[in-house]
Amino acid sequence: MTTPSPLNSPAARRRLAVSTRDLVTVELADRGVPSVARPIVPTVDLAAWMRDNKPRVQEILNERGAVLFRGFPIREPADFQAVVRAWSPALLSYTNGSTHRRPTVEGVYTSTDYPADQTIPQHNEMAYARVWPRYLWFYCETAAPVGGATPLADNRRISKRLDSALFESFAARGVRYVRNYGSGLGVTWQQAFETEDPNEVEEFCRAWEIDFAWQGTDRLWTSQKCQAVVEHPTTGADLWFNQAHLFHTSALPADVRASLLDLDPGQLPRQASYGDGEPIEDSTLDEVRAALEAETVREPWERGDVLLIDNMLVSHGRDSYEGPRRVLVAMTDEHDGRTGTTR
């Protein structure tokens, strides 16, 4: 397997000024994502600049899918929060999340709390749901001395790389996600739905057409059919957009998968099938993972970095790492997959 080269070599980028006052330049990588924005002087207020230049940043996002802001005076979570709010005042919660995160300042969470020696595969945030954040924001408070990058991959390129019959089959059938909360593996329903009130969980499930059943006090089963392919609301591109390759048991390490063989399939912590309930073949998802890997690029984090990605155009993951690492995340602009609208 060939490791994608970093995108920080001078030969790999071209540069252009995007601020009306020439306060910021953006370097565009030859291979799509990400573009890197830098201030001409280190005192540029990124939040103020973002407010003044949002249309141009949006144009770059539509073309490239991601912008990495580097060299700005972002020193703490509140600075990061101010930048995100300059784009959208309403930061989203992580309700219906699939992994554990801890809140910091309002609307800002730790990135997935996951063992440092393990990787998190490429995925689009909350692609297992019918509503998801259109934009993801990351802030590097502490860069790991070894590893720990947040790899990115262009969904347009992934969609073209996949076999057309596979792509069209998933587009027609969708993906069904089954989850069992409270099994001792994965998040609890209280963590996933950010509440201690079962009535609020039931209200959420009914609103988003999620089948559910309680199994005792702390066990909850859910099942939902969701999209596998979406149309981007601005570019019109048809995009691979699901998490079948993550929810499916083929994503588990061999020893963990073997330990779950005695469970009834309906009692697995989580599982993905075709939308009609038929099993997805392991080999099919191996092809999906290969396409994701082939299009993955990575840029090592630097302290103070802010990364903005269009969650529908670009997937993300996490490399394993050594030493301390702290990356925060925020989400904005809720997109309703049922209506194709963002608010």
Short mmCIF file of C-alpha atoms in Angstrom, two decimals:
data_model
loop_
_atom_site.label_atom_id
_atom_site.label_comp_id
_atom_site.label_asym_id
_atom_site.label_seq_id
_atom_site.Cartn_x
_atom_site.Cartn_y
_atom_site.Cartn_z
CA MET A 1 0.00 0.00 0.00
CA THR A 2 1.42 3.39 -0.98
CA THR A 3 1.25 6.10 1.66
CA PRO A 4 -0.04 9.36 0.13
CA SER A 5 2.59 12.08 0.21
CA PRO A 6 2.10 15.20 2.34
CA LEU A 7 0.70 18.20 0.52
CA ASN A 8 3.10 20.72 2.06
CA SER A 9 5.85 20.63 -0.53
CA PRO A 10 6.14 23.95 -2.43
CA ALA A 11 5.95 22.19 -5.78
CA ALA A 12 2.60 20.67 -4.91
CA ARG A 13 0.76 23.98 -4.51
CA ARG A 14 -0.09 27.13 -6.40
CA ARG A 15 -0.86 30.36 -4.58
CA LEU A 16 -3.38 33.16 -5.01
CA ALA A 17 -4.60 36.06 -2.89
CA VAL A 18 -8.25 35.88 -1.86
CA SER A 19 -8.71 38.78 0.56
CA THR A 20 -9.82 42.11 -0.87
CA ARG A 21 -7.06 43.68 1.25
CA ASP A 22 -4.55 40.93 0.43
CA LEU A 23 -4.36 39.84 4.06
CA VAL A 24 -4.60 36.13 3.28
CA THR A 25 -3.29 33.84 0.56
CA VAL A 26 -4.59 30.38 -0.29
CA GLU A 27 -2.38 27.61 -1.66
CA LEU A 28 -4.23 25.12 -3.84
CA ALA A 29 -2.84 21.59 -3.93
CA ASP A 30 -2.58 19.91 -7.32
CA ARG A 31 -4.45 16.88 -5.96
CA GLY A 32 -7.68 18.43 -4.78
CA VAL A 33 -7.93 18.72 -1.00
CA PRO A 34 -7.01 20.59 1.08
CA SER A 35 -6.33 24.22 0.21
CA VAL A 36 -4.18 26.05 2.79
CA ALA A 37 -4.95 29.66 3.79
CA ARG A 38 -2.24 31.72 5.48
CA PRO A 39 -2.22 35.31 6.77
CA ILE A 40 0.23 37.81 5.29
CA VAL A 41 0.85 39.06 8.84
CA PRO A 42 0.32 36.83 11.93
CA THR A 43 -2.10 39.24 13.64
CA VAL A 44 -4.95 38.78 11.13
CA ASP A 45 -8.21 38.15 13.01
CA LEU A 46 -9.51 34.99 11.36
CA ALA A 47 -13.06 35.41 12.70
CA ALA A 48 -13.33 38.94 11.27
CA TRP A 49 -11.71 37.86 8.01
CA MET A 50 -14.13 34.94 7.73
CA ARG A 51 -17.14 37.23 8.07
CA ASP A 52 -15.81 39.50 5.32
CA ASN A 53 -14.78 36.70 2.96
CA LYS A 54 -17.37 33.96 3.41
CA PRO A 55 -18.51 33.99 -0.27
CA ARG A 56 -14.95 33.44 -1.51
CA VAL A 57 -14.32 30.70 1.06
CA GLN A 58 -17.55 29.05 -0.09
CA GLU A 59 -16.29 29.12 -3.68
CA ILE A 60 -13.08 27.37 -2.64
CA LEU A 61 -15.07 24.79 -0.67
CA ASN A 62 -17.26 24.07 -3.70
CA GLU A 63 -14.13 23.49 -5.78
CA ARG A 64 -11.81 21.82 -3.28
CA GLY A 65 -14.00 20.65 -0.42
CA ALA A 66 -11.71 21.81 2.39
CA VAL A 67 -9.71 24.82 3.60
CA LEU A 68 -6.94 24.61 6.21
CA PHE A 69 -6.32 27.93 7.98
CA ARG A 70 -2.74 27.99 9.24
CA GLY A 71 -0.68 30.64 11.02
CA PHE A 72 -3.56 32.62 12.52
CA PRO A 73 -3.61 33.59 16.23
CA ILE A 74 -5.97 30.81 17.36
CA ARG A 75 -4.75 29.86 20.85
CA GLU A 76 -7.71 28.37 22.73
CA PRO A 77 -11.15 26.82 22.20
CA ALA A 78 -12.93 30.18 22.57
CA ASP A 79 -10.89 31.59 19.66
CA PHE A 80 -11.91 28.61 17.56
CA GLN A 81 -15.54 28.99 18.58
CA ALA A 82 -15.47 32.64 17.47
CA VAL A 83 -14.21 31.63 14.02
CA VAL A 84 -16.95 29.03 13.61
CA ARG A 85 -19.62 31.48 14.74
CA ALA A 86 -18.37 34.00 12.20
CA TRP A 87 -19.48 31.49 9.57
CA SER A 88 -22.66 30.33 11.29
CA PRO A 89 -23.91 31.54 14.72
CA ALA A 90 -25.69 28.23 15.36
CA LEU A 91 -23.30 25.43 16.30
CA LEU A 92 -24.89 21.97 16.18
CA SER A 93 -25.08 19.38 18.94
CA TYR A 94 -23.86 15.81 18.53
CA THR A 95 -27.26 14.19 19.06
CA ASN A 96 -27.46 10.71 17.48
CA GLY A 97 -23.69 10.44 17.55
CA SER A 98 -21.94 7.10 17.02
CA THR A 99 -18.85 7.73 19.15
CA HIS A 100 -18.09 9.33 22.49
CA ARG A 101 -17.08 13.00 22.57
CA ARG A 102 -16.76 15.45 25.42
CA PRO A 103 -18.07 19.03 25.21
CA THR A 104 -15.68 21.94 25.89
CA VAL A 105 -17.01 25.45 25.22
CA GLU A 106 -20.57 25.61 23.86
CA GLY A 107 -20.89 23.76 20.56
CA VAL A 108 -17.27 22.56 20.57
CA TYR A 109 -16.40 18.93 21.31
CA THR A 110 -13.31 16.84 21.64
CA SER A 111 -12.77 14.77 18.52
CA THR A 112 -13.60 11.09 18.91
CA ASP A 113 -12.17 9.64 22.13
CA TYR A 114 -10.47 6.61 20.63
CA PRO A 115 -7.28 4.74 21.54
CA ALA A 116 -4.18 6.47 20.17
CA ASP A 117 -2.75 3.31 18.61
CA GLN A 118 -5.80 2.78 16.40
CA THR A 119 -6.88 4.54 13.24
CA ILE A 120 -10.33 5.87 12.45
CA PRO A 121 -11.25 5.02 8.84
CA GLN A 122 -12.46 7.61 6.34
CA HIS A 123 -16.08 8.62 6.77
CA ASN A 124 -18.52 11.49 6.36
CA GLU A 125 -19.88 12.77 9.64
CA MET A 126 -23.30 11.31 10.49
CA ALA A 127 -23.74 9.81 7.01
CA TYR A 128 -25.59 7.03 8.87
CA ALA A 129 -28.46 9.46 9.55
CA ARG A 130 -30.96 11.44 7.52
CA VAL A 131 -29.79 14.75 8.86
CA TRP A 132 -26.14 15.73 9.15
CA PRO A 133 -23.85 18.76 9.46
CA ARG A 134 -23.02 20.32 6.11
CA TYR A 135 -19.76 21.70 7.47
CA LEU A 136 -17.20 20.32 9.92
CA TRP A 137 -14.61 22.40 11.72
CA PHE A 138 -11.47 21.10 13.41
CA TYR A 139 -9.03 22.93 15.67
CA CYS A 140 -5.61 21.59 16.59
CA GLU A 141 -4.89 22.61 20.16
CA THR A 142 -2.03 20.11 20.54
CA ALA A 143 -0.39 18.39 17.58
CA ALA A 144 0.89 14.88 18.23
CA PRO A 145 4.68 14.59 17.88
CA VAL A 146 4.20 11.41 15.83
CA GLY A 147 1.22 10.72 13.54
CA GLY A 148 -2.27 11.91 14.39
CA ALA A 149 -3.16 13.54 11.07
CA THR A 150 -6.78 13.92 9.96
CA PRO A 151 -6.71 12.40 6.45
CA LEU A 152 -9.15 13.70 3.84
CA ALA A 153 -10.61 12.21 0.65
CA ASP A 154 -12.67 13.81 -2.13
CA ASN A 155 -16.05 12.07 -2.43
CA ARG A 156 -16.31 13.05 -6.10
CA ARG A 157 -13.16 11.12 -6.88
CA ILE A 158 -14.26 8.20 -4.69
CA SER A 159 -17.63 8.04 -6.44
CA LYS A 160 -15.96 7.89 -9.86
CA ARG A 161 -13.48 5.25 -8.71
CA LEU A 162 -16.17 2.85 -7.49
CA ASP A 163 -17.60 0.34 -9.95
CA SER A 164 -20.68 1.92 -11.53
CA ALA A 165 -22.87 -1.14 -10.88
CA LEU A 166 -21.93 -1.11 -7.19
CA PHE A 167 -22.58 2.64 -6.96
CA GLU A 168 -25.96 2.40 -8.65
CA SER A 169 -27.02 -0.61 -6.57
CA PHE A 170 -26.34 1.22 -3.32
CA ALA A 171 -28.01 4.37 -4.65
CA ALA A 172 -31.19 2.40 -5.37
CA ARG A 173 -31.23 0.25 -2.23
CA GLY A 174 -29.84 2.55 0.44
CA VAL A 175 -28.29 1.34 3.69
CA ARG A 176 -30.02 0.14 6.87
CA TYR A 177 -28.25 0.71 10.17
CA VAL A 178 -29.10 -1.34 13.25
CA ARG A 179 -27.72 -0.28 16.62
CA ASN A 180 -27.94 -1.79 20.11
CA TYR A 181 -27.17 0.69 22.87
CA GLY A 182 -26.24 -0.44 26.36
CA SER A 183 -24.59 -3.69 25.33
CA GLY A 184 -21.32 -2.68 26.96
CA LEU A 185 -19.76 -1.99 23.55
CA GLY A 186 -19.91 1.45 21.96
CA VAL A 187 -21.82 4.44 23.28
CA THR A 188 -24.84 4.31 25.58
CA TRP A 189 -28.16 5.74 24.46
CA GLN A 190 -27.64 8.55 26.96
CA GLN A 191 -24.36 9.49 25.27
CA ALA A 192 -25.71 9.10 21.74
CA PHE A 193 -28.83 11.19 22.26
CA GLU A 194 -27.33 13.58 24.85
CA THR A 195 -30.18 13.09 27.31
CA GLU A 196 -31.19 11.00 30.31
CA ASP A 197 -34.87 11.13 29.33
CA PRO A 198 -36.21 8.14 27.36
CA ASN A 199 -39.16 10.26 26.21
CA GLU A 200 -36.80 12.64 24.42
CA VAL A 201 -35.15 9.68 22.70
CA GLU A 202 -38.50 8.37 21.52
CA GLU A 203 -39.53 11.82 20.26
CA PHE A 204 -36.29 12.09 18.28
CA CYS A 205 -36.70 8.62 16.79
CA ARG A 206 -40.27 9.30 15.68
CA ALA A 207 -39.30 12.63 14.14
CA TRP A 208 -36.55 11.01 12.05
CA GLU A 209 -38.40 7.78 11.25
CA ILE A 210 -36.09 5.57 13.31
CA ASP A 211 -37.62 2.27 14.41
CA PHE A 212 -36.87 1.62 18.09
CA ALA A 213 -37.56 -0.78 20.91
CA TRP A 214 -36.55 -0.74 24.58
CA GLN A 215 -35.05 -3.90 25.99
CA GLY A 216 -35.11 -3.30 29.71
CA THR A 217 -34.12 -0.03 31.34
CA ASP A 218 -30.76 0.66 29.70
CA ARG A 219 -30.94 -1.28 26.43
CA LEU A 220 -32.22 0.35 23.26
CA TRP A 221 -32.48 -1.13 19.75
CA THR A 222 -32.82 1.14 16.70
CA SER A 223 -33.07 0.55 12.96
CA GLN A 224 -33.14 3.14 10.20
CA LYS A 225 -32.92 3.07 6.42
CA CYS A 226 -30.80 5.92 5.07
CA GLN A 227 -29.28 7.14 1.86
CA ALA A 228 -26.17 5.62 0.32
CA VAL A 229 -25.70 8.31 -2.32
CA VAL A 230 -26.63 12.01 -2.17
CA GLU A 231 -26.76 14.92 -4.59
CA HIS A 232 -24.64 17.86 -3.49
CA PRO A 233 -26.95 20.90 -3.10
CA THR A 234 -24.52 23.30 -4.77
CA THR A 235 -22.42 21.35 -7.25
CA GLY A 236 -25.12 18.84 -8.23
CA ALA A 237 -22.61 15.98 -8.04
CA ASP A 238 -23.85 12.51 -7.04
CA LEU A 239 -21.72 11.49 -4.07
CA TRP A 240 -20.99 8.32 -2.14
CA PHE A 241 -22.33 9.17 1.33
CA ASN A 242 -22.86 6.44 3.91
CA GLN A 243 -21.07 4.55 6.67
CA ALA A 244 -21.80 0.98 5.64
CA HIS A 245 -18.08 0.17 5.65
CA LEU A 246 -17.81 1.34 9.29
CA PHE A 247 -20.99 -0.18 10.77
CA HIS A 248 -20.58 -3.54 9.04
CA THR A 249 -18.95 -6.32 11.06
CA SER A 250 -16.26 -6.65 8.38
CA ALA A 251 -14.81 -3.41 9.77
CA LEU A 252 -13.97 -5.08 13.09
CA PRO A 253 -10.59 -6.60 13.91
CA ALA A 254 -10.65 -10.37 13.40
CA ASP A 255 -10.48 -11.19 17.10
CA VAL A 256 -13.32 -8.82 17.99
CA ARG A 257 -15.44 -10.13 15.14
CA ALA A 258 -14.86 -13.71 16.25
CA SER A 259 -15.98 -12.85 19.79
CA LEU A 260 -19.34 -11.63 18.44
CA LEU A 261 -20.16 -14.72 16.39
CA ASP A 262 -22.34 -16.21 19.13
CA LEU A 263 -24.59 -13.15 19.24
CA ASP A 264 -27.87 -13.05 17.39
CA PRO A 265 -27.30 -10.76 14.35
CA GLY A 266 -29.99 -8.44 15.65
CA GLN A 267 -28.09 -8.00 18.92
CA LEU A 268 -24.77 -6.85 17.51
CA PRO A 269 -23.69 -3.44 18.85
CA ARG A 270 -24.08 -2.12 15.32
CA GLN A 271 -24.52 -3.52 11.84
CA ALA A 272 -25.20 -2.31 8.31
CA SER A 273 -27.16 -4.06 5.58
CA TYR A 274 -28.69 -3.00 2.31
CA GLY A 275 -31.76 -0.89 2.82
CA ASP A 276 -34.00 -3.88 2.09
CA GLY A 277 -32.35 -5.82 4.92
CA GLU A 278 -30.23 -8.11 2.73
CA PRO A 279 -26.63 -8.61 3.94
CA ILE A 280 -23.85 -6.58 2.33
CA GLU A 281 -21.04 -8.77 1.07
CA ASP A 282 -17.64 -8.35 2.76
CA SER A 283 -15.98 -8.16 -0.66
CA THR A 284 -18.21 -5.27 -1.69
CA LEU A 285 -17.17 -3.22 1.30
CA ASP A 286 -13.52 -4.17 0.74
CA GLU A 287 -13.86 -2.50 -2.65
CA VAL A 288 -15.32 0.59 -0.99
CA ARG A 289 -12.45 0.74 1.51
CA ALA A 290 -9.92 0.41 -1.30
CA ALA A 291 -11.46 3.36 -3.13
CA LEU A 292 -11.39 5.47 0.03
CA GLU A 293 -7.76 4.60 0.69
CA ALA A 294 -6.71 5.35 -2.88
CA GLU A 295 -8.08 8.89 -2.68
CA THR A 296 -6.85 9.72 0.82
CA VAL A 297 -4.41 12.61 1.36
CA ARG A 298 -3.02 13.92 4.63
CA GLU A 299 -1.48 17.10 5.99
CA PRO A 300 0.24 16.93 9.40
CA TRP A 301 -1.36 19.11 12.05
CA GLU A 302 0.32 22.22 13.43
CA ARG A 303 -0.76 23.91 16.64
CA GLY A 304 -3.44 26.54 15.98
CA ASP A 305 -4.63 25.01 12.70
CA VAL A 306 -8.32 25.37 11.84
CA LEU A 307 -9.70 23.01 9.19
CA LEU A 308 -13.07 23.62 7.50
CA ILE A 309 -14.51 20.86 5.33
CA ASP A 310 -17.69 20.41 3.33
CA ASN A 311 -18.91 17.21 4.96
CA MET A 312 -20.70 16.09 1.80
CA LEU A 313 -17.77 16.64 -0.55
CA VAL A 314 -14.95 15.38 1.68
CA SER A 315 -14.57 12.46 4.08
CA HIS A 316 -12.17 12.47 7.02
CA GLY A 317 -10.49 10.00 9.37
CA ARG A 318 -7.71 9.90 11.97
CA ASP A 319 -4.25 8.37 11.90
CA SER A 320 -2.84 6.61 14.93
CA TYR A 321 -0.38 8.67 16.96
CA GLU A 322 2.11 8.81 19.80
CA GLY A 323 2.34 11.42 22.54
CA PRO A 324 -0.22 14.07 23.48
CA ARG A 325 -2.82 15.14 20.93
CA ARG A 326 -5.91 17.31 21.29
CA VAL A 327 -8.08 18.20 18.32
CA LEU A 328 -11.49 19.81 18.81
CA VAL A 329 -14.46 19.73 16.46
CA ALA A 330 -17.56 21.81 15.77
CA MET A 331 -20.43 21.32 13.32
CA THR A 332 -22.62 23.86 11.52
CA ASP A 333 -25.41 24.17 8.95
CA GLU A 334 -27.76 21.23 9.46
CA HIS A 335 -28.61 19.48 6.18
CA ASP A 336 -31.88 17.56 5.89
CA GLY A 337 -31.35 14.67 3.52
CA ARG A 338 -35.08 14.17 3.10
CA THR A 339 -35.62 17.60 1.54
CA GLY A 340 -32.10 18.37 0.32
CA THR A 341 -32.04 21.67 2.18
CA THR A 342 -29.49 23.23 4.54
CA ARG A 343 -30.40 25.54 7.38
#
